[in-house]
Coordinates of C-alpha atoms and ligand atoms in Angstrom, one line a residue:
X1 CA 95.6 41.6 79.9
X2 CA 96.6 42.0 83.5
X3 CA 95.2 45.0 85.3
X4 CA 97.5 46.0 88.1
X5 CA 97.0 48.9 90.6
X6 CA 99.9 48.4 93.0
X7 CA 103.5 49.6 92.2
X8 CA 105.0 46.5 93.9
X9 CA 102.8 44.1 91.9
X10 CA 103.6 45.9 88.7
X11 CA 107.4 45.6 89.3
X12 CA 107.0 41.9 90.0
X13 CA 105.1 41.4 86.8
X14 CA 107.6 43.3 84.7
X15 CA 110.8 42.1 86.3
X16 CA 113.4 41.1 83.7
X17 CA 111.6 42.8 80.8
X18 CA 114.1 44.9 79.0
X19 CA 112.1 46.1 76.0
X20 CA 108.9 47.4 77.6
X21 CA 107.1 50.0 75.5
X22 CA 104.9 52.2 77.6
X23 CA 101.9 54.5 76.8
X24 CA 100.7 56.6 79.7
X25 CA 97.1 57.9 79.4
X26 CA 94.4 59.4 81.5
X27 CA 91.8 57.0 80.0
X28 CA 88.6 57.7 78.0
X29 CA 90.5 56.0 75.2
X30 CA 89.8 56.8 71.6
X31 CA 91.4 55.9 68.2
X32 CA 94.2 58.4 68.9
X33 CA 95.2 56.5 72.0
X34 CA 94.9 53.2 70.2
X35 CA 97.2 54.4 67.5
X36 CA 99.8 55.1 70.2
X37 CA 99.4 51.5 71.4
X38 CA 100.1 50.2 67.8
X39 CA 103.1 52.4 67.5
X40 CA 104.4 51.2 70.9
X41 CA 104.1 47.6 69.7
X42 CA 106.5 48.4 66.8
X43 CA 109.1 49.7 69.2
X44 CA 109.0 47.2 72.0
X45 CA 107.5 44.2 73.7
X46 CA 105.5 43.9 76.0
X47 CA 103.3 46.9 75.6
X48 CA 102.2 48.5 79.0
X49 CA 99.5 51.2 79.2
X50 CA 98.5 53.2 82.2
X51 CA 95.3 55.0 83.1
X52 CA 95.6 57.6 85.8
X53 CA 93.8 60.9 86.0
X54 CA 96.6 62.9 87.5
X55 CA 95.3 65.5 89.9
X56 CA 98.7 67.3 90.0
X57 CA 98.3 68.6 86.5
X58 CA 94.8 70.1 86.9
X59 CA 94.3 73.7 88.1
X60 CA 91.7 74.6 90.7
X61 CA 89.2 75.6 87.9
X62 CA 90.1 72.7 85.6
X63 CA 87.9 69.7 84.9
X64 CA 89.5 67.1 87.2
X65 CA 86.2 66.0 88.8
X66 CA 84.3 65.8 85.5
X67 CA 87.2 64.5 83.4
X68 CA 85.5 61.5 81.6
X69 CA 86.2 58.2 83.3
X70 CA 85.3 55.2 81.2
X71 CA 87.3 52.4 82.7
X72 CA 85.4 49.3 81.5
X73 CA 85.3 50.3 77.8
X74 CA 88.9 51.4 78.0
X75 CA 89.9 47.9 79.3
X76 CA 88.0 46.3 76.4
X77 CA 89.8 48.5 73.8
X78 CA 93.2 47.8 75.3
X79 CA 92.5 44.0 75.4
X80 CA 91.8 44.2 71.7
X81 CA 95.1 45.9 71.1
X82 CA 97.0 43.1 72.8
X83 CA 98.3 45.3 75.7
X84 CA 100.1 43.0 78.2
X85 CA 99.6 45.1 81.4
X86 CA 97.3 47.9 82.2
X87 CA 98.7 49.9 85.2
X88 CA 95.7 51.6 86.8
X89 CA 96.8 52.9 90.2
X90 CA 94.4 54.7 92.5
X91 CA 95.6 58.0 93.9
X92 CA 96.6 56.2 97.1
X93 CA 98.7 53.8 95.1
X94 CA 100.6 56.4 93.2
X95 CA 100.6 59.2 95.8
X96 CA 100.5 57.3 99.2
X97 CA 101.8 60.4 100.8
X98 CA 101.6 64.0 99.5
X99 CA 103.9 64.3 96.5
X100 CA 106.2 66.9 97.8
X101 CA 109.1 66.3 95.4
X102 CA 108.2 67.7 92.0
X103 CA 109.9 68.0 88.6
X104 CA 109.9 71.7 87.5
X105 CA 110.4 72.2 83.8
X106 CA 112.6 75.2 82.8
X107 CA 110.6 78.4 82.6
X108 CA 111.2 79.1 78.9
X109 CA 109.7 75.8 78.0
X110 CA 107.3 75.2 80.9
X111 CA 105.8 78.7 81.3
X112 CA 105.0 79.6 77.7
X113 CA 102.0 78.6 75.5
X114 CA 100.1 76.0 77.6
X115 CA 102.2 76.8 80.6
X116 CA 101.2 80.5 80.5
X117 CA 97.5 79.6 80.5
X118 CA 97.6 76.6 82.8
X119 CA 100.1 77.5 85.6
X120 CA 101.7 74.4 87.1
X121 CA 100.3 72.1 84.4
X122 CA 103.7 70.9 83.1
X123 CA 105.1 70.5 86.6
X124 CA 102.2 68.1 87.3
X125 CA 102.8 66.3 84.0
X126 CA 106.5 65.8 84.4
X127 CA 106.2 64.8 88.0
X128 CA 103.7 62.0 87.2
X129 CA 105.5 60.9 84.1
X130 CA 108.8 60.6 86.0
X131 CA 106.9 58.6 88.6
X132 CA 105.2 56.4 86.1
X133 CA 108.5 55.8 84.3
X134 CA 110.0 54.8 87.7
X135 CA 107.2 52.3 88.2
X136 CA 107.2 50.8 84.6
X137 CA 110.9 51.3 83.8
X138 CA 110.2 51.3 80.0
X139 CA 112.8 51.3 77.3
X140 CA 110.5 53.4 75.1
X141 CA 107.5 55.5 75.8
X142 CA 105.1 56.9 73.2
X143 CA 103.6 60.4 73.4
X144 CA 101.3 62.1 70.8
X145 CA 102.3 65.2 68.8
X146 CA 98.8 66.5 69.6
X147 CA 100.3 67.6 72.9
X148 CA 103.4 69.0 71.2
X149 CA 104.7 71.0 74.2
X150 CA 104.2 68.1 76.5
X151 CA 106.0 65.8 74.2
X152 CA 109.0 68.2 74.0
X153 CA 109.1 68.7 77.7
X154 CA 109.0 65.0 78.5
X155 CA 111.7 64.3 75.9
X156 CA 113.9 67.0 77.4
X157 CA 113.3 65.7 80.9
X158 CA 114.2 62.2 79.9
X159 CA 117.4 63.5 78.2
X160 CA 118.5 65.7 81.1
X161 CA 117.9 63.1 83.8
X162 CA 119.6 60.5 81.6
X163 CA 116.6 58.3 81.9
X164 CA 116.9 55.0 80.0
X165 CA 113.6 55.7 78.2
X166 CA 113.5 56.8 74.6
X167 CA 110.6 59.1 73.8
X168 CA 108.8 58.2 70.6
X169 CA 106.5 60.8 68.9
X170 CA 103.2 59.7 67.4
X171 CA 101.5 61.7 64.7
X172 CA 98.2 63.3 65.6
X173 CA 95.2 61.2 64.9
X174 CA 92.4 63.3 63.2
X175 CA 88.8 62.8 62.3
X176 CA 87.9 63.0 58.6
X177 CA 87.1 66.7 58.9
X178 CA 90.5 67.4 60.5
X179 CA 89.6 67.7 64.1
X180 CA 92.3 66.2 66.3
X181 CA 90.9 63.4 68.5
X182 CA 90.8 64.3 72.2
X183 CA 89.0 63.1 75.2
X184 CA 87.7 66.6 75.7
X185 CA 85.9 66.5 72.3
X186 CA 83.2 64.7 74.2
X187 CA 82.3 68.0 75.9
X188 CA 81.3 69.5 72.5
X189 CA 77.6 69.9 71.6
X190 CA 76.5 68.7 68.2
X191 CA 76.8 72.2 66.7
X192 CA 80.2 72.9 68.4
X193 CA 81.4 69.6 67.0
X194 CA 80.6 70.8 63.5
X195 CA 82.4 74.1 64.2
X196 CA 85.5 72.5 65.8
X197 CA 87.5 71.6 62.7
X198 CA 87.9 75.4 62.1
X199 CA 90.8 75.3 64.5
X200 CA 92.8 73.0 62.2
X201 CA 91.7 74.9 59.1
X202 CA 93.1 78.1 60.7
X203 CA 96.4 76.3 61.5
X204 CA 96.7 75.2 57.9
X205 CA 96.1 78.7 56.7
X206 CA 98.8 80.1 59.1
X207 CA 101.2 77.4 57.9
X208 CA 100.5 78.2 54.2
X209 CA 101.0 81.9 54.8
X210 CA 104.3 81.3 56.5
X211 CA 105.4 78.9 53.8
X212 CA 104.9 81.6 51.1
X213 CA 107.7 83.5 52.8
X214 CA 105.6 86.1 54.7
X215 CA 107.8 87.3 57.6
X216 CA 105.2 89.4 59.4
X217 CA 104.3 86.5 61.7
X218 CA 102.5 88.7 64.2
X219 CA 100.1 89.8 61.5
X220 CA 99.5 86.2 60.4
X221 CA 98.8 85.2 64.0
X222 CA 96.5 88.2 64.7
X223 CA 94.5 87.5 61.5
X224 CA 94.1 83.8 62.6
X225 CA 93.0 84.9 66.1
X226 CA 90.5 87.3 64.6
X227 CA 88.9 84.6 62.5
X228 CA 88.2 82.5 65.6
X229 CA 86.9 85.5 67.6
X230 CA 84.5 86.3 64.7
X231 CA 83.0 82.9 65.2
X232 CA 82.6 83.2 68.9
X233 CA 85.7 81.2 69.8
X234 CA 87.9 82.4 72.7
X235 CA 91.4 81.8 71.6
X236 CA 94.2 81.8 74.2
X237 CA 97.0 81.8 71.6
X238 CA 97.9 81.0 68.0
X239 CA 101.7 81.1 67.9
X240 CA 104.4 80.2 65.4
X241 CA 107.4 78.8 67.2
X242 CA 110.7 77.0 66.5
X243 CA 110.2 73.3 66.6
X244 CA 113.5 72.8 68.4
X245 CA 112.8 74.7 71.6
X246 CA 109.3 76.3 71.1
X247 CA 110.7 79.8 71.3
X248 CA 109.7 82.7 69.0
X249 CA 111.8 82.6 65.8
X250 CA 113.9 85.7 65.0
X251 CA 113.8 87.4 61.6
X252 CA 117.2 85.8 60.8
X253 CA 116.0 82.4 61.8
X254 CA 112.9 82.8 59.6
X255 CA 115.1 83.8 56.7
X256 CA 117.3 80.8 57.3
X257 CA 114.2 78.5 57.2
X258 CA 114.4 77.2 60.7
X259 CA 111.9 74.4 61.2
X260 CA 108.7 75.8 62.6
X261 CA 105.4 74.7 64.2
X262 CA 102.2 76.6 64.8
X263 CA 100.4 75.9 68.0
X264 CA 97.0 77.0 69.1
X265 CA 94.6 76.8 72.1
X266 CA 91.0 78.1 72.0
X267 CA 87.8 77.7 73.9
X268 CA 84.7 76.7 72.0
X269 CA 81.8 77.1 74.4
X270 CA 83.1 75.5 77.6
X271 CA 85.6 73.2 75.8
X272 CA 89.2 74.1 75.5
X273 CA 90.8 72.6 72.4
X274 CA 94.5 72.5 71.5
X275 CA 96.1 71.6 68.2
X276 CA 99.3 72.3 66.3
X277 CA 100.8 71.8 62.8
X278 CA 104.4 71.5 61.8
X279 CA 105.1 74.0 59.0
Ligands
LIG301 O1 98.7 63.3 77.9 C1 98.1 62.8 78.9 O2 97.2 62.1 78.8 C2 98.7 63.1 80.3 O3 99.2 64.4 80.3 C3 99.8 62.1 80.7 C4 101.0 62.1 79.8 C5 99.2 60.7 80.7 C6 100.3 62.4 82.1 O4 99.2 62.4 83.1

């Protein structure tokens, strides 16, 4: 595997490649990331991964400085997966001057759910993803459904800018007890790790209640929030949305059986977990 940090060198290395499959990451790789690499391989060749902890998507009180950086073990994992190039730019490589041009997602998609609780987050994500796409020029790029809103925003960005990159969605990789794998799970204490699968259980419960035809979505959501609060979680949101645009479904749309997804974010101790489930 070639490890490349400069944009120029990356372009030289990938020149003429028309079927590149790309997986952008922030490192601290786990089985979830590796499943994205395997899916990428099915959709293109060569597989290119990136590791870059993108300062633009962290708020002033977020965990940028303590975000886990495990470069050596990440490299070993990617080598085993047969990744052809790891693009691992420094901040100077990717942002040699202040990144003044930014991509701003539309408010209805970018300022709801995660966007409401992490102002500027999606602008940081889309800006770096567009820049990474411009460096790698992939034919396909793989994003996990775990970050459902991110996946949807990147997909819409790619479509609206007519980028030649198809966005492939990968299923969420879960531990046996249901907890979605995430780099941030490493912040959980032993007892919090035991408690953490409750988030997925609550999502399943919401999904079951919606499937039975109950239309009082607000009551279902409140009940789910309450269950987390009772066990000392601090939920930001548990919200049933339309899969197509992540907006709140109307009563008519519910009656018509519009495809739905329930999304949640909640803090357990100092760790903020997000998860979702298609209904
Ligand atoms: O999902 C992530 O790890 C990041 O948001 C991404 C897509 C690599 C952009 O920094």
